[in-house]
Short mmCIF file of C-alpha atoms in Angstrom, two decimals:
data_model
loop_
_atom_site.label_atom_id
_atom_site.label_comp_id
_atom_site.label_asym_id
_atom_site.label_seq_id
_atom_site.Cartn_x
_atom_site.Cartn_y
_atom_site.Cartn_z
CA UNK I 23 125.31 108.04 98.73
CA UNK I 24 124.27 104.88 100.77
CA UNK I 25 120.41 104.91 101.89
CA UNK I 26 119.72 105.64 105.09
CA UNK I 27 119.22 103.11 108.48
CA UNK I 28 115.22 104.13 107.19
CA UNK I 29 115.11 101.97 104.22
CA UNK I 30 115.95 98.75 105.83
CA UNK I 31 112.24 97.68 105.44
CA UNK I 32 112.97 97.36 101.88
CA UNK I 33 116.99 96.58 101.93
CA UNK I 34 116.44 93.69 104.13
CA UNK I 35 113.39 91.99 102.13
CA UNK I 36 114.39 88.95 100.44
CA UNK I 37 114.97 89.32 96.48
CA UNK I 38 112.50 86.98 94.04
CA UNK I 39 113.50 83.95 93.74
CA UNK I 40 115.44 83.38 97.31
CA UNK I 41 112.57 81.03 98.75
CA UNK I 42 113.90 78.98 101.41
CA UNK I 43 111.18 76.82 101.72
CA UNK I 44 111.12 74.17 98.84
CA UNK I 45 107.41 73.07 99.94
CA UNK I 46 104.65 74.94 100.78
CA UNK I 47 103.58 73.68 104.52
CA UNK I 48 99.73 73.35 105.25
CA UNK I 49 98.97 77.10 106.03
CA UNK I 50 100.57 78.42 102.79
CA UNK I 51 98.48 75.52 101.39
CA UNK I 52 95.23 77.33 102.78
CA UNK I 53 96.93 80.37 102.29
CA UNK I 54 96.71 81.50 105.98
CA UNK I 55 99.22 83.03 108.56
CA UNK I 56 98.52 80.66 111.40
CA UNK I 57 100.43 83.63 114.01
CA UNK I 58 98.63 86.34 112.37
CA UNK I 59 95.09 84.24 112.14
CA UNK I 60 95.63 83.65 115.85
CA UNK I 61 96.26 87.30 117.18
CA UNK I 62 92.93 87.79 115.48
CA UNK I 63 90.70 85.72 116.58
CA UNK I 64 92.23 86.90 120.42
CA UNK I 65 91.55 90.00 119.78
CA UNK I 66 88.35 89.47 118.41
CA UNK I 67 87.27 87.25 121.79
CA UNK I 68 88.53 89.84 124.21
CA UNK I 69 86.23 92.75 122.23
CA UNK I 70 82.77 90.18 121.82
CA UNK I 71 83.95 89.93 126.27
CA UNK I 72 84.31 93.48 126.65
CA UNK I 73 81.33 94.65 124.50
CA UNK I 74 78.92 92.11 126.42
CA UNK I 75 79.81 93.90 129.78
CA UNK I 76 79.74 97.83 128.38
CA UNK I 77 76.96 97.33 126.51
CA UNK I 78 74.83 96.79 129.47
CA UNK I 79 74.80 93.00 128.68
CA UNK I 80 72.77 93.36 125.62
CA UNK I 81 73.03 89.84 123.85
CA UNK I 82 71.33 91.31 120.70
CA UNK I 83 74.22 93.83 120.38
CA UNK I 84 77.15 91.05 120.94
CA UNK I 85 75.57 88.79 117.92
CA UNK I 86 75.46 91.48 115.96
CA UNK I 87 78.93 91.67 116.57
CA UNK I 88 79.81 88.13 116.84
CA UNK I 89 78.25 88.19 112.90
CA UNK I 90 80.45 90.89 111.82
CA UNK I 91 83.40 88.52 112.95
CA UNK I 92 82.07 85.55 111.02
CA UNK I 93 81.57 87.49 108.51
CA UNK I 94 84.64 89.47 108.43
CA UNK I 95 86.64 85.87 108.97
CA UNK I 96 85.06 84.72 105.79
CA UNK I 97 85.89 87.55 103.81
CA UNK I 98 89.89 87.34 104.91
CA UNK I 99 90.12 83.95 104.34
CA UNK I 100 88.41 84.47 100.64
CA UNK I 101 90.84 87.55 100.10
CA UNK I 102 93.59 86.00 100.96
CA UNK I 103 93.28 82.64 98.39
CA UNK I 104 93.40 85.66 95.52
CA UNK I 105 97.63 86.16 94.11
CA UNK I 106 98.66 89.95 95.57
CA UNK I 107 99.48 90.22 91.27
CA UNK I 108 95.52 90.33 91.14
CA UNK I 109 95.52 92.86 93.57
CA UNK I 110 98.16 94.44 91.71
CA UNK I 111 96.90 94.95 88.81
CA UNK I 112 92.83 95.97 90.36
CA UNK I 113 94.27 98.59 92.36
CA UNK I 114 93.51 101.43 90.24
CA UNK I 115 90.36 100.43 88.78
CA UNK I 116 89.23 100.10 93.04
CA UNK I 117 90.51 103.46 93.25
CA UNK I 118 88.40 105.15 90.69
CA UNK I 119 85.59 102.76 91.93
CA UNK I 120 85.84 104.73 95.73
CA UNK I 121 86.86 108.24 94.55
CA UNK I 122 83.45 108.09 91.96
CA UNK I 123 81.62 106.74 95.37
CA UNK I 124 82.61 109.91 96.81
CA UNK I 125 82.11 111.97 94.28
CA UNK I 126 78.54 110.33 94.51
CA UNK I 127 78.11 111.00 97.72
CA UNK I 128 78.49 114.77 97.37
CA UNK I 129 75.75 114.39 94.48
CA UNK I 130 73.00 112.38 96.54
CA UNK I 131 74.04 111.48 99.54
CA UNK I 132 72.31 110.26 102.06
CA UNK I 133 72.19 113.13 105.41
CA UNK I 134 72.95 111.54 109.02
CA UNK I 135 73.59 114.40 112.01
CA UNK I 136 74.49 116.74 109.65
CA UNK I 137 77.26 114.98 107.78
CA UNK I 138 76.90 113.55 104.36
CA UNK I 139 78.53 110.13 104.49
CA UNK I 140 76.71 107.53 103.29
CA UNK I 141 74.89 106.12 100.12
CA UNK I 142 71.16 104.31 100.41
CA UNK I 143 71.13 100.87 98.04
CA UNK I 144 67.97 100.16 97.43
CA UNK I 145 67.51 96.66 98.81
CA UNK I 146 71.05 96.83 100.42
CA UNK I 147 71.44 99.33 102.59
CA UNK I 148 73.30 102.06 103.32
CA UNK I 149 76.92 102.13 102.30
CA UNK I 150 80.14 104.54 104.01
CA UNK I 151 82.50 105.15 100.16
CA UNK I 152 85.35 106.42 102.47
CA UNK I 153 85.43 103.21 104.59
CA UNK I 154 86.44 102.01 100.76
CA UNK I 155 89.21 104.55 100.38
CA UNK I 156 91.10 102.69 103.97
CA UNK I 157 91.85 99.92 101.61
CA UNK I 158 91.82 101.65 98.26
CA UNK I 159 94.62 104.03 99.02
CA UNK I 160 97.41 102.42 100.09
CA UNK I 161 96.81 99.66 97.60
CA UNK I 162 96.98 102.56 94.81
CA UNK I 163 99.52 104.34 95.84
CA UNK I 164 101.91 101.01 96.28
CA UNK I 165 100.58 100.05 92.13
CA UNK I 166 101.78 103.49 91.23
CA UNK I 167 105.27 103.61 92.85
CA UNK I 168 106.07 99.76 92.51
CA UNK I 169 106.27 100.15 88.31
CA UNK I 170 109.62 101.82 88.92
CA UNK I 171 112.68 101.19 90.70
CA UNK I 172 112.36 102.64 94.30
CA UNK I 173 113.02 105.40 96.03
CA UNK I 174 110.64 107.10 93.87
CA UNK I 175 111.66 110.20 92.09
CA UNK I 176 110.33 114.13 92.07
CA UNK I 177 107.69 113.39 89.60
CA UNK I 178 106.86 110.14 91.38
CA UNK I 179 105.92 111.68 94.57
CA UNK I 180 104.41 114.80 93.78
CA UNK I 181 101.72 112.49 91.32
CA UNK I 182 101.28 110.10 94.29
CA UNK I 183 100.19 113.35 96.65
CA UNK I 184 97.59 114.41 94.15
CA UNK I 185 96.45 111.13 94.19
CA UNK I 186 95.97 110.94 97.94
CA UNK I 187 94.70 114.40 98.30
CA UNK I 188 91.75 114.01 95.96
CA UNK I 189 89.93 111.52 98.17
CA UNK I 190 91.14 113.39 101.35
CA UNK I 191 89.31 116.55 100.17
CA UNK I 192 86.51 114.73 98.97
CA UNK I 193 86.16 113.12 102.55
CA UNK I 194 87.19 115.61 104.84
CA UNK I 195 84.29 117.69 102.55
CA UNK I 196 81.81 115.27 104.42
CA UNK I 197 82.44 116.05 106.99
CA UNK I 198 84.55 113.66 108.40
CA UNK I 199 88.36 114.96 109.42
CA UNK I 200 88.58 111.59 111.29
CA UNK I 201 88.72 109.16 108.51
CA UNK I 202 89.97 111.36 105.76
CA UNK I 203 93.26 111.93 108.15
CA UNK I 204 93.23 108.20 108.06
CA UNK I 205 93.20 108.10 104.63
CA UNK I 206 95.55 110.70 104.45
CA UNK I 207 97.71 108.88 106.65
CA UNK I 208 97.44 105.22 104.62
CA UNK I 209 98.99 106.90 101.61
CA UNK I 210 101.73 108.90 103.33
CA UNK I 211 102.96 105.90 104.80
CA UNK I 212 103.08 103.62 101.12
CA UNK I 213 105.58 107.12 99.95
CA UNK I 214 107.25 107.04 103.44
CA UNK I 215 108.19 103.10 103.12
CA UNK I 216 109.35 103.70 99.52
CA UNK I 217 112.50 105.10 100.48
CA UNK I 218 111.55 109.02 100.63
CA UNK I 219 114.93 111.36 100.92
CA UNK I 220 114.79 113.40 104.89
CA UNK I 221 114.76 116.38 102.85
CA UNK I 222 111.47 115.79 101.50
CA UNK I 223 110.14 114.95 105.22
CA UNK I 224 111.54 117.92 106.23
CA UNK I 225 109.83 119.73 103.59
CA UNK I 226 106.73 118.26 103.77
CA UNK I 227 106.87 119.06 107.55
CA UNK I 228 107.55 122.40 106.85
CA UNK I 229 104.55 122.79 104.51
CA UNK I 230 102.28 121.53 107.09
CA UNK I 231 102.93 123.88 109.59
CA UNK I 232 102.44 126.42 107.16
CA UNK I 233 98.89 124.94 106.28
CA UNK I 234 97.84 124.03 110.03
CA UNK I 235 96.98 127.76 111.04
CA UNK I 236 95.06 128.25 107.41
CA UNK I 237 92.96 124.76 107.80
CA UNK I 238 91.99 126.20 111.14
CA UNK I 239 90.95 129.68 110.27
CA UNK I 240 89.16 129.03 107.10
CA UNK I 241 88.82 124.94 106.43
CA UNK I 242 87.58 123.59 109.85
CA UNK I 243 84.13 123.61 111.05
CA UNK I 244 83.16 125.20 114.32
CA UNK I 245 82.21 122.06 116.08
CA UNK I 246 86.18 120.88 115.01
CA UNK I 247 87.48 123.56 116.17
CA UNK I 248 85.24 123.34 119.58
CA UNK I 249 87.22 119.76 119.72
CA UNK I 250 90.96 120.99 119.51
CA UNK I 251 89.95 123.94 122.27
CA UNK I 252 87.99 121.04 124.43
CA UNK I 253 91.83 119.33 124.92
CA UNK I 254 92.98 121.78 125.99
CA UNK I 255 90.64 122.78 128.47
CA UNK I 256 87.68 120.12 128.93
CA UNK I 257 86.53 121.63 132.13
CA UNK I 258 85.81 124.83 130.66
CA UNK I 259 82.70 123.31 129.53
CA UNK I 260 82.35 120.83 131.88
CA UNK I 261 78.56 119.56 131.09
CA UNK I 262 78.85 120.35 127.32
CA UNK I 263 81.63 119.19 125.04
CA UNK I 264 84.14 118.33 127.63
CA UNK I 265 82.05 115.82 129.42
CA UNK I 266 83.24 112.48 126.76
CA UNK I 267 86.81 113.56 127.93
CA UNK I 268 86.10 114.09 131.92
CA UNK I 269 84.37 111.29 132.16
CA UNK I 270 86.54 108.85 130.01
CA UNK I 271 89.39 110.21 132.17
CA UNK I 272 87.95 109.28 135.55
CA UNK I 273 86.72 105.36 134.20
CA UNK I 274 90.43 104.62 133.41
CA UNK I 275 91.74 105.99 136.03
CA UNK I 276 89.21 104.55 138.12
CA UNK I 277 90.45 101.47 137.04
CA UNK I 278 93.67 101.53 138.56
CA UNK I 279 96.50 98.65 138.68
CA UNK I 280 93.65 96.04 138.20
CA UNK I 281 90.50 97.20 138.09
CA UNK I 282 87.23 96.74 139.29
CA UNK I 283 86.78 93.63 137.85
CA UNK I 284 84.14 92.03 134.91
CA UNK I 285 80.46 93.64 134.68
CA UNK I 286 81.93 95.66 138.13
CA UNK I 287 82.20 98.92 135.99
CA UNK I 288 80.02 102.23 137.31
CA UNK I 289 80.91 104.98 134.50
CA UNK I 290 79.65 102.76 131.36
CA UNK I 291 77.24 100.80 133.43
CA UNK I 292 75.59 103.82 134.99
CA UNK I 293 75.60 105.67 131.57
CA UNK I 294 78.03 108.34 132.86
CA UNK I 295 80.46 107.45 129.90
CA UNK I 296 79.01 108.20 126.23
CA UNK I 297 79.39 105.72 123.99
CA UNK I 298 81.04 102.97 125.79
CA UNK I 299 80.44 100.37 123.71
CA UNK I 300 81.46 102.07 120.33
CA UNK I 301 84.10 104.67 120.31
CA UNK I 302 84.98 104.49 124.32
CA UNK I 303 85.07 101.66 124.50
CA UNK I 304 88.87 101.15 125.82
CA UNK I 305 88.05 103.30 128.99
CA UNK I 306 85.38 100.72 130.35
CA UNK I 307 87.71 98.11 129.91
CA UNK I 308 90.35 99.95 131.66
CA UNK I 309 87.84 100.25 134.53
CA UNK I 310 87.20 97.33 134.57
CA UNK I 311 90.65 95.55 134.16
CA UNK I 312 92.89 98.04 134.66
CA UNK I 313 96.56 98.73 133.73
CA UNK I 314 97.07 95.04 133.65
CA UNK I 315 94.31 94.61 131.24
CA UNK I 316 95.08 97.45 129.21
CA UNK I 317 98.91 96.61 128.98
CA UNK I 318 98.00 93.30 128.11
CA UNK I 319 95.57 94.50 124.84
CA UNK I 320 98.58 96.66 124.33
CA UNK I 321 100.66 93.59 123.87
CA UNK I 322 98.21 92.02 121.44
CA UNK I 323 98.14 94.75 119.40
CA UNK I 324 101.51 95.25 119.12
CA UNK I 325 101.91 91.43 118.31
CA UNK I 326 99.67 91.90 115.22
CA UNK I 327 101.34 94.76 114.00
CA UNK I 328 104.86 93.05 114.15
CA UNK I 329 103.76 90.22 112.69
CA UNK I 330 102.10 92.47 110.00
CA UNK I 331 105.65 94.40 109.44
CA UNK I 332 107.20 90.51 109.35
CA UNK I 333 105.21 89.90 106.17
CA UNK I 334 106.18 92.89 104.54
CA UNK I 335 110.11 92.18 104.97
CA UNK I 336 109.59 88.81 103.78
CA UNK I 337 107.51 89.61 100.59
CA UNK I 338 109.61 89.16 97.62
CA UNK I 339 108.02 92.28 95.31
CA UNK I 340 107.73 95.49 96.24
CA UNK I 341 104.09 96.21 96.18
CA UNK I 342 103.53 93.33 98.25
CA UNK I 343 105.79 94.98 100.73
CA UNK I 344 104.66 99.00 100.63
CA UNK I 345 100.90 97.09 100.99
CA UNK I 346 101.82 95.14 104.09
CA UNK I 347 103.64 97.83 105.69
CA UNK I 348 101.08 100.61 104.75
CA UNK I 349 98.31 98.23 106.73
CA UNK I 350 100.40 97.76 109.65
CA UNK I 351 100.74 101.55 110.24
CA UNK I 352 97.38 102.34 109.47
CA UNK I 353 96.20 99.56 111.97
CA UNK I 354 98.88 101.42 114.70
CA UNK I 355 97.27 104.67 113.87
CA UNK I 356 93.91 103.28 114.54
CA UNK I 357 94.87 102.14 117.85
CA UNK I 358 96.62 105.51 118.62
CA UNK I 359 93.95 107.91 118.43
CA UNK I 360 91.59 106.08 119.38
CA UNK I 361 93.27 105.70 122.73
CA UNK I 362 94.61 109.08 122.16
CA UNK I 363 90.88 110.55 122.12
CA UNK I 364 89.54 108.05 125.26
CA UNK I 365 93.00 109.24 127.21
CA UNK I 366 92.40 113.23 126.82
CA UNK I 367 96.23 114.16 124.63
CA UNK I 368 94.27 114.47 121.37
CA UNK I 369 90.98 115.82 120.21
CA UNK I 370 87.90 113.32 119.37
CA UNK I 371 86.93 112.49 116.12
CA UNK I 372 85.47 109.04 115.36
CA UNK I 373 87.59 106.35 115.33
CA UNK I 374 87.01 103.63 116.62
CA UNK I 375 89.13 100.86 118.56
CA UNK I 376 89.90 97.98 116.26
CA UNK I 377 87.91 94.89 116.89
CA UNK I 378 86.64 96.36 120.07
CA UNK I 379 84.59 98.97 119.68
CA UNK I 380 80.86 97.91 118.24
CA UNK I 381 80.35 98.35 114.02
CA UNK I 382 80.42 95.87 111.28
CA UNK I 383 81.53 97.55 108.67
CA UNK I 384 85.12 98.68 110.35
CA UNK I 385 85.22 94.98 111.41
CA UNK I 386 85.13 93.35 107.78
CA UNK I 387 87.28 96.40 106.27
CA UNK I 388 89.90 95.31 108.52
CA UNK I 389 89.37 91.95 108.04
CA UNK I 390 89.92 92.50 104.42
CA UNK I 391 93.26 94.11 104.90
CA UNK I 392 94.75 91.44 106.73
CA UNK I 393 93.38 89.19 104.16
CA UNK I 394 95.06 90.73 101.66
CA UNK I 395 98.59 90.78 103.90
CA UNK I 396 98.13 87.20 104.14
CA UNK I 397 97.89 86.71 100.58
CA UNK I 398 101.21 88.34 100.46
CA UNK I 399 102.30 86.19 103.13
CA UNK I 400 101.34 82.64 101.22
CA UNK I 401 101.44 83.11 97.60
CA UNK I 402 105.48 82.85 96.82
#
C-alpha cells in the first residue's frame, strides 16, 4: 500500500548524499540561514516597536527586552555552529536532564501565585524546567524514532507516548495546562511527521474524546475550568474573569482597517487591557495598527514557519527533518493560541506571542530552536 499524500514531508526530502551544491556559499560557511536570520530579526524589531508603545513607553522594560534579543541572537548563532549528529546523539541525556528538573520541582520548588514552577539557583536565579521540555521533547522523540526505518511501528509509538506523557503530567501537575499542552503538542507532531497510519489518528482522536469529559470532572482545577466556561460566556462575569476577554475584544476591534495609529492606543494605554505588554500583547497592536498591521505580522509569521518547513524537506537525515518540522508547528501553535486567547475562540492560559510579548526566557528558548534548525540547514 502506497503512503499517503501526508508523508510527502518525508518522501520529498532529498536522500544523503544528493547535495547539489559542490561548495558551501558564505552563510553555510557561518552556518546561518540568511532568509530565516532575516524574518527574525523583523520580527524581533516590530515586537521591541510594539512593546515601547504598550508598555506605557517604559525604556527600562524595552532594554530588558532588547537584551533578551542580543542575547537570544548569540545563543542561535552558537547553536547553530554545533553538527545536528551532536544534537543527535545529546537528546536523551537533555531529556532526563528536564524530566529530573521537574521532578525537582515537585520536591522544592519554588511557590509563585499558587503554582509551583520554578527552581531558585543560588547566585543565578530562578529557573522555569518546563520551558526546557519545549526543546527537549521534540528533540527526544525525533532520537527515538529516527534509529529505525520510518513510519514507526506499534511498539514505536506507544514507547514514544509514554515518553511524552511523563513530562506532560509532571507539568500540567504544576500547574500549568498551558505549556504542558505545548509540550504535549511538540511531541505529537515529531510521531505525526513520521509517517503515522489515519487509523491511529483516528484512534487517538477517539481516545481523547473519551478522556476530555474525565480531565474536566476530576483533573482540572476550578480556576481552569472557570476559563473554558468564561469563552463561552465572558459577560456573565463581566468585572471578574471575563474582563481580559471583553476588553481584548473591544482594543482589536477598536482598531479597525488601520488603526489608531502608534502610541494612539486607549485600552493598553489607559490600563483597561491587562497585561498588554506580555500575554495581550497582539490586541494593542491591533488597536493600534489594525487589520493591516495584524495581516501583515500574520505574513511574517507565516514566512518563518515556511521557511522553517523548507529546512526540514531539504535535510538529508531524518532526525534532522522530524526536528525542523516539530519546531515549525510548535512555533504555529504558539502563534495560534495566543491569538486564539487575545481573539475570545479559546480559553486563556499563558502563552505568550512569540517575540512580541515581554519575557526573556521564551525569547532565548526560541532562539535556540531556530538555532538548532539552522544547524540542520548548514551542516551537509
Amino acid at each position: 500500500m502506497s503512503p499517503s499524500s501526508q508523508y510527502k514531508f518525508l518522501r520529498q526530502a532529498p536522500r544523503d548524499g544528493l547535495s547539489t551544491a559542490a561548495q558551501p556559499s558564505r552563510w553555510q560557511q557561518l552556518h546561518i540561514d540568511p532568509w530565516l536570520c532575516s524574518f527574525l530579526v523583523l520580527n524581533a524589531l516590530l515586537g521591541l516597536t510594539v512593546l515601547y508603545s504598550a508598555s506605557a513607553q517604559d525604556v527600562g522594560l524595552v532594554s530588558k527586552q532588547a537584551m533578551s534579543f542580543g542575547i537570544g541572537f548569540v545563543v542561535m548563532f552558537s547553536l547553530a555552529q554545533i553538527p545536528p549528529k551532536v544534537y543527535q546523539a545529546f537528546s536523551p541525556y537533555f531529556y532526563v536532564f528536564g524530566v529530573l528538573s521537574l521532578v525537582a520541582v515537585v520536591i522544592f520548588g519554588e511557590v509563585r501565585m499558587g503554582a509551583q514552577r520554578w527552581i531558585d539557583i543560588p547566585g543565578f536565579g530562578s529557573v522555569q524546567p518546563s520551558e526546557f521540555m519545549k526543546i527537549g521533547m521534540p528533540m527526544m522523540i525525533a532520537w527515538f524514532l529516527s534509529r529505525k526505518a520510518l513510519p514507526p511501528s506499534l511498539s514505536q509509538v506507544v514507547l514514544s507516548l509514554m515518553l511524552i506523557v511523563v513530562p506532560f503530567l509532571l507539568i500540567a501537575e504544576q500547574p500549568d495546562l498551558g505549556t504542558s499542552l505545548l509540550v504535549l503538542a511538540s511531541g505529537i507532531f515529531v510521531l505525526f511527521l513520521s509517517g503515522l497510519s489515519w487509523r491511529l489518528i483516528a484512534a487517538a482522536a477517539g481516545l481523547a474524546a473519551i478522556i476530555i469529559p474525565i480531565a474536566w470532572e476530576f483533573l482540572l482545577h476550578d480556576y481552569q475550568r472557570q476559563r473554558v466556561l468564561t469563552l463561552l460566556d465572558p459577560e456573565a462575569d463581566a468585572l471578574g474573569t471575563g474582563w481580559n476577554i471583553i476588553q481584548s475584544k473591544t482594543a482589536i476591534g477598536s482598531g479597525g482597517f488601520s488603526g489608531k495609529g502608534f502610541l494612539e492606543g486607549t485600552q493598553s494605554h489607559l490600563h483597561f487591557l491587562p497585561e498588554g505588554h506580555t500575554d495581550f500583547i497582539i490586541a494593542a497592536y491591533s488597536e493600534e495598527f489594525g487589520l493591516i498591521g495584524v495581516t501583515l505580522l500574520i505574513i511574517l509569521y507565516c514566512a518563518i514557519i515556511f521557511r522553517t518547513f523548507q529546512i526540514g524537506l531539504q535535510s538529508f537525515h531524518n532526525y534532522g527533518r522530524l526536528v525542523a518540522g516539530a519546531f515549525g508547528l510548535s512555533f504555529f501553535v504558539y502563534v495560534f493560541v495566543n491569538a486564539g486567547m487575545v481573539s475570545g475562540i479559546l480559553p486563556v492560559v499563558g502563552v505568550p506571542l512569540p517575540f512580541m510579548s515581554y519575557g526573556g526566557t521564551a525569547i532565548i528558548t526560541l532562539m535556540s530552536t531556530f538555532g538548532l534548525v539552522m544547524s540542520i540547514h548548514t551542516h551537509r
